[in-house]
Every structure is written in C-alpha cells, then in structure tokens.
C-alpha cells in the first residue's frame, strides 16, 4: 500500500482537483481546479507543525484522501488531526492505520450485505463499527453466520435489533460456534438432549404410576381369579 502511495507524484493532484505546493518554509497554497477559486491554505504548517507530522506521512494522508474520493480540506484536516493525536509519525504506522481503516470498512460492508442494508445510505455509527469489527475481524464470523443471526432475530423479535443480534453472536462465540456446520451440530446435540430428557421423564412417570396405587384403586376391593373360584355366591 505504501509503495503505491509513494510512487504517485505530488503533481498528480493537479489533475484531480487539488494542488498542494509545500515549500521549504512550510508555506502552502492550494487550488481548486475546474473553475474554483484559488485560496491560500496553511496545510503544511497545519499538519507538519500543529499535528507534528513528517512530510511523508502528510503525503500518505493526501493519497489516502484521494483513494477515498474526498479531497476536501476539512476531511484532510480531520485526518491530520486524528493521525497526529494517535502518534502516527512514520510510514509504517501510517500503513497500519490505513489497513485498519480499510479492514473496518470491509467489515461494515459484510454486515450490510448480511443484513440487507444499503451500504451507501449513511455512514455507520460508532456502535455499528464496533460490532462489525468485533464479529468479523476479531471473532472471525462470515456473512452467512451473520445472516443466520439476523434471521433468528427477525423470527424471534419481529424487527431488526442490533443489540439482540450481538447477543446471539456473543452466545455462539462463548459456545465455540463459528461456522454453519458448528451451528447445525449444536442444534442436533440440543435436540438429542431434549429428546433424551423427555424419554427419561416419561419412564420416571411410568415407574411412579406403577409403584403407587391410585386413590381409586386403593379404595376398592382387590380380586384375584383364585379367590373368585373359592367364593360361594350363596354364602
């Protein structure tokens, strides 16, 4: 990823709507192409001084902003501030940060696909990003398992509830259920245990009924064939 960024010269930004000229003294000018008005912007001073970022990291920020199709100054400033606060001051740290961002975005795309959400409708909330990161990048669940959790939620609750889905997936994780095969095996084991429990309960009920006479039987006279043969109806 770094190699791809560094191989693109700064001058390329002039062809896409943004030109940044960083001088040795730190003064910067910017142009908005396509009819926009030119206006000075202290970008190098802002990033290199205020955020304590070296030029190579600033270059990474610009290239990343370009890859996101967002070269607005406010967005670039935001990245510079976040990266500066996070202590991202080398190319290696910048690459790690970008990879983390890309993985987080891919995780959210998988969640959207599994739940039938519109990827471009809106940006995910912090809670949604956290769930996506947890389920996919940390616990290793795939789209099919997320879809299973979604269907269980809809069948049980009748509505989409992210917290409920998280509870389902968290329970699977605690039980070591990661794949659809694990889920099917768990279901069979549960059904077998329920069947066995029902059979034991039935046998115990039969034993209780056979060993303990009912009140109706205990109040009646008990007859046997031998006793009946000896019984004289004329007595």
mmCIF file of C-alpha atoms in Angstrom:
data_model
loop_
_atom_site.group_PDB
_atom_site.id
_atom_site.type_symbol
_atom_site.label_atom_id
_atom_site.label_comp_id
_atom_site.label_asym_id
_atom_site.label_seq_id
_atom_site.Cartn_x
_atom_site.Cartn_y
_atom_site.Cartn_z
ATOM 1 C CA UNK A 1 0.000 0.000 0.000
ATOM 2 C CA UNK A 2 2.863 2.390 0.867
ATOM 3 C CA UNK A 3 4.656 1.656 -2.395
ATOM 4 C CA UNK A 4 1.543 2.524 -4.333
ATOM 5 C CA UNK A 5 1.190 5.795 -2.473
ATOM 6 C CA UNK A 6 4.790 6.955 -2.775
ATOM 7 C CA UNK A 7 5.015 6.065 -6.460
ATOM 8 C CA UNK A 8 2.375 8.703 -7.313
ATOM 9 C CA UNK A 9 3.962 12.174 -7.529
ATOM 10 C CA UNK A 10 2.508 15.142 -5.731
ATOM 11 C CA UNK A 11 1.921 16.857 -9.061
ATOM 12 C CA UNK A 12 -0.820 14.289 -9.848
ATOM 13 C CA UNK A 13 -3.199 16.109 -7.547
ATOM 14 C CA UNK A 14 -3.310 18.952 -10.103
ATOM 15 C CA UNK A 15 -5.209 16.649 -12.444
ATOM 16 C CA UNK A 16 -7.952 15.685 -9.996
ATOM 17 C CA UNK A 17 -8.990 18.987 -8.383
ATOM 18 C CA UNK A 18 -6.347 19.662 -5.773
ATOM 19 C CA UNK A 19 -2.842 21.140 -5.951
ATOM 20 C CA UNK A 20 -0.666 21.318 -2.855
ATOM 21 C CA UNK A 21 2.657 23.181 -3.009
ATOM 22 C CA UNK A 22 4.726 22.650 0.108
ATOM 23 C CA UNK A 23 7.732 24.955 0.326
ATOM 24 C CA UNK A 24 10.772 24.529 2.486
ATOM 25 C CA UNK A 25 9.497 27.270 4.763
ATOM 26 C CA UNK A 26 6.186 25.463 5.236
ATOM 27 C CA UNK A 27 4.008 27.905 3.312
ATOM 28 C CA UNK A 28 1.326 26.240 1.275
ATOM 29 C CA UNK A 29 -1.038 27.264 -1.465
ATOM 30 C CA UNK A 30 -3.986 25.316 -2.808
ATOM 31 C CA UNK A 31 -6.020 25.478 -5.952
ATOM 32 C CA UNK A 32 -9.443 24.043 -6.600
ATOM 33 C CA UNK A 33 -9.474 23.081 -10.260
ATOM 34 C CA UNK A 34 -12.445 23.171 -12.562
ATOM 35 C CA UNK A 35 -13.419 26.792 -12.072
ATOM 36 C CA UNK A 36 -12.827 27.006 -8.319
ATOM 37 C CA UNK A 37 -11.145 29.997 -6.746
ATOM 38 C CA UNK A 38 -7.572 29.836 -5.585
ATOM 39 C CA UNK A 39 -7.067 30.395 -1.886
ATOM 40 C CA UNK A 40 -4.032 30.061 0.390
ATOM 41 C CA UNK A 41 -4.245 27.283 2.938
ATOM 42 C CA UNK A 42 -1.589 26.627 5.629
ATOM 43 C CA UNK A 43 -1.703 22.874 5.070
ATOM 44 C CA UNK A 44 1.967 22.103 5.728
ATOM 45 C CA UNK A 45 2.019 24.360 8.757
ATOM 46 C CA UNK A 46 -1.202 22.773 9.965
ATOM 47 C CA UNK A 47 -0.077 19.160 9.554
ATOM 48 C CA UNK A 48 3.687 19.384 9.967
ATOM 49 C CA UNK A 49 3.643 21.772 12.916
ATOM 50 C CA UNK A 50 0.278 21.614 14.659
ATOM 51 C CA UNK A 51 -0.039 17.830 14.265
ATOM 52 C CA UNK A 52 3.719 17.128 14.343
ATOM 53 C CA UNK A 53 3.536 15.011 11.191
ATOM 54 C CA UNK A 54 6.511 14.475 8.866
ATOM 55 C CA UNK A 55 6.076 15.214 5.183
ATOM 56 C CA UNK A 56 5.999 11.537 4.173
ATOM 57 C CA UNK A 57 3.001 10.969 6.473
ATOM 58 C CA UNK A 58 1.328 14.088 5.082
ATOM 59 C CA UNK A 59 1.825 12.597 1.629
ATOM 60 C CA UNK A 60 0.159 9.390 2.800
ATOM 61 C CA UNK A 61 -2.787 11.399 4.110
ATOM 62 C CA UNK A 62 -3.220 13.126 0.761
ATOM 63 C CA UNK A 63 -3.037 9.902 -1.200
ATOM 64 C CA UNK A 64 -5.446 8.180 1.168
ATOM 65 C CA UNK A 65 -7.883 11.081 0.861
ATOM 66 C CA UNK A 66 -7.614 10.746 -2.907
ATOM 67 C CA UNK A 67 -8.341 6.986 -2.716
ATOM 68 C CA UNK A 68 -11.473 7.869 -0.722
ATOM 69 C CA UNK A 69 -12.501 10.382 -3.399
ATOM 70 C CA UNK A 70 -12.591 13.048 -0.731
ATOM 71 C CA UNK A 71 -10.066 15.829 -1.142
ATOM 72 C CA UNK A 72 -11.978 18.397 0.848
ATOM 73 C CA UNK A 73 -9.721 20.392 3.130
ATOM 74 C CA UNK A 74 -11.935 19.730 6.135
ATOM 75 C CA UNK A 75 -11.560 15.968 5.662
ATOM 76 C CA UNK A 76 -7.781 16.218 5.180
ATOM 77 C CA UNK A 77 -7.525 18.384 8.293
ATOM 78 C CA UNK A 78 -9.567 15.820 10.213
ATOM 79 C CA UNK A 79 -7.233 13.003 9.129
ATOM 80 C CA UNK A 80 -4.178 15.059 10.049
ATOM 81 C CA UNK A 81 -5.586 15.801 13.499
ATOM 82 C CA UNK A 82 -6.565 12.165 14.137
ATOM 83 C CA UNK A 83 -3.259 10.785 12.932
ATOM 84 C CA UNK A 84 -1.294 13.365 14.909
ATOM 85 C CA UNK A 85 -3.228 12.589 18.098
ATOM 86 C CA UNK A 86 -2.638 8.870 17.513
ATOM 87 C CA UNK A 87 1.115 9.381 17.160
ATOM 88 C CA UNK A 88 1.252 8.202 13.543
ATOM 89 C CA UNK A 89 4.597 9.687 12.583
ATOM 90 C CA UNK A 90 6.179 7.033 10.328
ATOM 91 C CA UNK A 91 5.272 5.353 7.044
ATOM 92 C CA UNK A 92 4.910 2.023 8.847
ATOM 93 C CA UNK A 93 2.404 3.449 11.309
ATOM 94 C CA UNK A 94 0.557 5.182 8.504
ATOM 95 C CA UNK A 95 0.280 1.919 6.563
ATOM 96 C CA UNK A 96 -1.002 0.124 9.671
ATOM 97 C CA UNK A 97 -3.586 2.861 10.211
ATOM 98 C CA UNK A 98 -4.779 2.741 6.597
ATOM 99 C CA UNK A 99 -5.011 -1.064 6.665
ATOM 100 C CA UNK A 100 -7.080 -0.825 9.852
ATOM 101 C CA UNK A 101 -9.441 1.688 8.232
ATOM 102 C CA UNK A 102 -9.828 -0.493 5.134
ATOM 103 C CA UNK A 103 -10.493 -3.623 7.219
ATOM 104 C CA UNK A 104 -13.111 -1.757 9.235
ATOM 105 C CA UNK A 105 -14.832 -0.574 6.063
ATOM 106 C CA UNK A 106 -14.801 -4.079 4.591
ATOM 107 C CA UNK A 107 -16.252 -5.494 7.821
ATOM 108 C CA UNK A 108 -19.123 -2.996 7.680
ATOM 109 C CA UNK A 109 -19.756 -3.860 4.009
ATOM 110 C CA UNK A 110 -20.086 -7.535 5.000
ATOM 111 C CA UNK A 111 -22.561 -6.599 7.746
ATOM 112 C CA UNK A 112 -24.602 -4.530 5.269
ATOM 113 C CA UNK A 113 -24.690 -7.422 2.815
ATOM 114 C CA UNK A 114 -25.728 -9.920 5.519
ATOM 115 C CA UNK A 115 -28.480 -7.690 6.934
ATOM 116 C CA UNK A 116 -29.706 -6.273 3.629
ATOM 117 C CA UNK A 117 -28.649 -2.722 4.467
ATOM 118 C CA UNK A 118 -27.832 -0.065 1.893
ATOM 119 C CA UNK A 119 -24.067 0.469 2.035
ATOM 120 C CA UNK A 120 -24.206 3.975 0.641
ATOM 121 C CA UNK A 121 -27.225 5.167 2.602
ATOM 122 C CA UNK A 122 -25.263 6.589 5.534
ATOM 123 C CA UNK A 123 -22.054 6.228 7.471
ATOM 124 C CA UNK A 124 -22.144 3.586 10.221
ATOM 125 C CA UNK A 125 -22.339 4.793 13.799
ATOM 126 C CA UNK A 126 -19.529 4.165 16.259
ATOM 127 C CA UNK A 127 -21.557 1.316 17.805
ATOM 128 C CA UNK A 128 -22.174 -0.281 14.403
ATOM 129 C CA UNK A 129 -18.475 -0.060 13.528
ATOM 130 C CA UNK A 130 -17.609 -1.642 16.869
ATOM 131 C CA UNK A 131 -19.967 -4.576 16.296
ATOM 132 C CA UNK A 132 -18.678 -5.128 12.744
ATOM 133 C CA UNK A 133 -15.074 -5.058 13.944
ATOM 134 C CA UNK A 134 -15.848 -7.452 16.800
ATOM 135 C CA UNK A 135 -17.870 -10.000 14.814
ATOM 136 C CA UNK A 136 -15.713 -10.163 11.706
ATOM 137 C CA UNK A 137 -12.166 -9.004 12.384
ATOM 138 C CA UNK A 138 -11.854 -10.261 15.981
ATOM 139 C CA UNK A 139 -14.163 -13.279 16.213
ATOM 140 C CA UNK A 140 -13.926 -14.323 12.565
ATOM 141 C CA UNK A 141 -17.617 -14.680 11.645
ATOM 142 C CA UNK A 142 -18.595 -14.654 7.984
ATOM 143 C CA UNK A 143 -21.546 -13.246 6.102
ATOM 144 C CA UNK A 144 -23.594 -16.476 6.248
ATOM 145 C CA UNK A 145 -23.406 -16.693 10.031
ATOM 146 C CA UNK A 146 -24.379 -13.040 10.367
ATOM 147 C CA UNK A 147 -27.340 -13.764 8.123
ATOM 148 C CA UNK A 148 -28.358 -16.663 10.396
ATOM 149 C CA UNK A 149 -28.216 -14.373 13.418
ATOM 150 C CA UNK A 150 -30.293 -11.776 11.557
ATOM 151 C CA UNK A 151 -32.976 -14.345 10.665
ATOM 152 C CA UNK A 152 -33.135 -15.618 14.252
ATOM 153 C CA UNK A 153 -33.611 -12.031 15.423
ATOM 154 C CA UNK A 154 -36.381 -11.335 12.914
ATOM 155 C CA UNK A 155 -38.182 -14.610 13.699
ATOM 156 C CA UNK A 156 -37.941 -14.069 17.462
ATOM 157 C CA UNK A 157 -38.434 -10.311 17.757
ATOM 158 C CA UNK A 158 -40.189 -9.399 14.528
ATOM 159 C CA UNK A 159 -37.851 -6.460 13.977
ATOM 160 C CA UNK A 160 -34.196 -5.639 13.319
ATOM 161 C CA UNK A 161 -32.379 -5.123 16.612
ATOM 162 C CA UNK A 162 -28.601 -4.867 16.518
ATOM 163 C CA UNK A 163 -28.181 -5.469 20.256
ATOM 164 C CA UNK A 164 -30.221 -8.674 20.026
ATOM 165 C CA UNK A 165 -28.122 -9.904 17.109
ATOM 166 C CA UNK A 166 -24.987 -9.122 19.066
ATOM 167 C CA UNK A 167 -26.326 -11.232 21.941
ATOM 168 C CA UNK A 168 -26.862 -14.174 19.582
ATOM 169 C CA UNK A 169 -23.370 -13.935 18.111
ATOM 170 C CA UNK A 170 -21.789 -13.430 21.526
ATOM 171 C CA UNK A 171 -23.509 -16.607 22.759
ATOM 172 C CA UNK A 172 -22.227 -18.523 19.733
ATOM 173 C CA UNK A 173 -18.722 -17.238 20.413
ATOM 174 C CA UNK A 174 -18.860 -18.351 24.053
ATOM 175 C CA UNK A 175 -20.022 -21.818 22.936
ATOM 176 C CA UNK A 176 -17.364 -22.179 20.243
ATOM 177 C CA UNK A 177 -19.869 -21.969 17.370
ATOM 178 C CA UNK A 178 -18.164 -20.267 14.423
ATOM 179 C CA UNK A 179 -19.467 -21.863 11.215
ATOM 180 C CA UNK A 180 -22.785 -23.090 9.854
ATOM 181 C CA UNK A 181 -21.595 -26.674 10.455
ATOM 182 C CA UNK A 182 -20.935 -25.824 14.110
ATOM 183 C CA UNK A 183 -24.419 -24.351 14.313
ATOM 184 C CA UNK A 184 -26.035 -27.429 12.749
ATOM 185 C CA UNK A 185 -24.071 -29.765 15.064
ATOM 186 C CA UNK A 186 -25.114 -27.720 18.086
ATOM 187 C CA UNK A 187 -28.756 -27.879 17.018
ATOM 188 C CA UNK A 188 -28.618 -31.678 16.642
ATOM 189 C CA UNK A 189 -26.980 -32.088 20.041
ATOM 190 C CA UNK A 190 -29.598 -29.870 21.646
ATOM 191 C CA UNK A 191 -32.456 -31.762 20.017
ATOM 192 C CA UNK A 192 -30.955 -35.109 21.070
ATOM 193 C CA UNK A 193 -30.534 -33.887 24.644
ATOM 194 C CA UNK A 194 -34.141 -32.658 24.716
ATOM 195 C CA UNK A 195 -35.398 -35.987 23.339
ATOM 196 C CA UNK A 196 -33.360 -37.985 25.847
ATOM 197 C CA UNK A 197 -34.603 -35.810 28.685
ATOM 198 C CA UNK A 198 -38.210 -36.295 27.574
ATOM 199 C CA UNK A 199 -37.775 -40.088 27.412
ATOM 200 C CA UNK A 200 -36.249 -40.232 30.895
ATOM 201 C CA UNK A 201 -39.068 -38.077 32.224
ATOM 202 C CA UNK A 202 -41.653 -40.400 30.628
ATOM 203 C CA UNK A 203 -40.055 -43.542 32.088
ATOM 204 C CA UNK A 204 -39.920 -41.960 35.534
ATOM 205 C CA UNK A 205 -43.600 -41.062 35.274
ATOM 206 C CA UNK A 206 -44.484 -44.655 34.329
ATOM 207 C CA UNK A 207 -42.489 -46.030 37.242
ATOM 208 C CA UNK A 208 -44.210 -43.685 39.661
ATOM 209 C CA UNK A 209 -47.660 -44.716 38.430
ATOM 210 C CA UNK A 210 -46.858 -48.450 38.576
ATOM 211 C CA UNK A 211 -45.439 -48.421 42.093
ATOM 212 C CA UNK A 212 -48.017 -46.210 43.736
ATOM 213 C CA UNK A 213 -51.672 -47.283 43.537
ATOM 214 C CA UNK A 214 -54.107 -44.587 42.695
ATOM 215 C CA UNK A 215 -56.653 -43.434 45.268
ATOM 216 C CA UNK A 216 -59.456 -45.030 43.288
ATOM 217 C CA UNK A 217 -57.810 -48.458 43.272
ATOM 218 C CA UNK A 218 -56.841 -48.315 46.926
ATOM 219 C CA UNK A 219 -60.452 -47.755 47.986
ATOM 220 C CA UNK A 220 -61.794 -50.765 46.012
ATOM 221 C CA UNK A 221 -61.535 -54.448 46.914
ATOM 222 C CA UNK A 222 -58.770 -56.227 45.060
ATOM 223 C CA UNK A 223 -59.897 -59.530 43.477
ATOM 224 C CA UNK A 224 -57.957 -62.464 42.070
ATOM 225 C CA UNK A 225 -59.168 -65.402 39.943
ATOM 226 C CA UNK A 226 -58.327 -67.980 42.645
ATOM 227 C CA UNK A 227 -60.173 -66.030 45.278
ATOM 228 C CA UNK A 228 -63.164 -65.693 42.975
ATOM 229 C CA UNK A 229 -63.241 -69.500 42.381
ATOM 230 C CA UNK A 230 -63.414 -70.118 46.125
ATOM 231 C CA UNK A 231 -66.112 -67.540 46.593
ATOM 232 C CA UNK A 232 -69.578 -69.000 47.258
ATOM 233 C CA UNK A 233 -72.247 -66.703 45.952
ATOM 234 C CA UNK A 234 -74.809 -68.392 48.220
ATOM 235 C CA UNK A 235 -72.928 -67.695 51.401
#
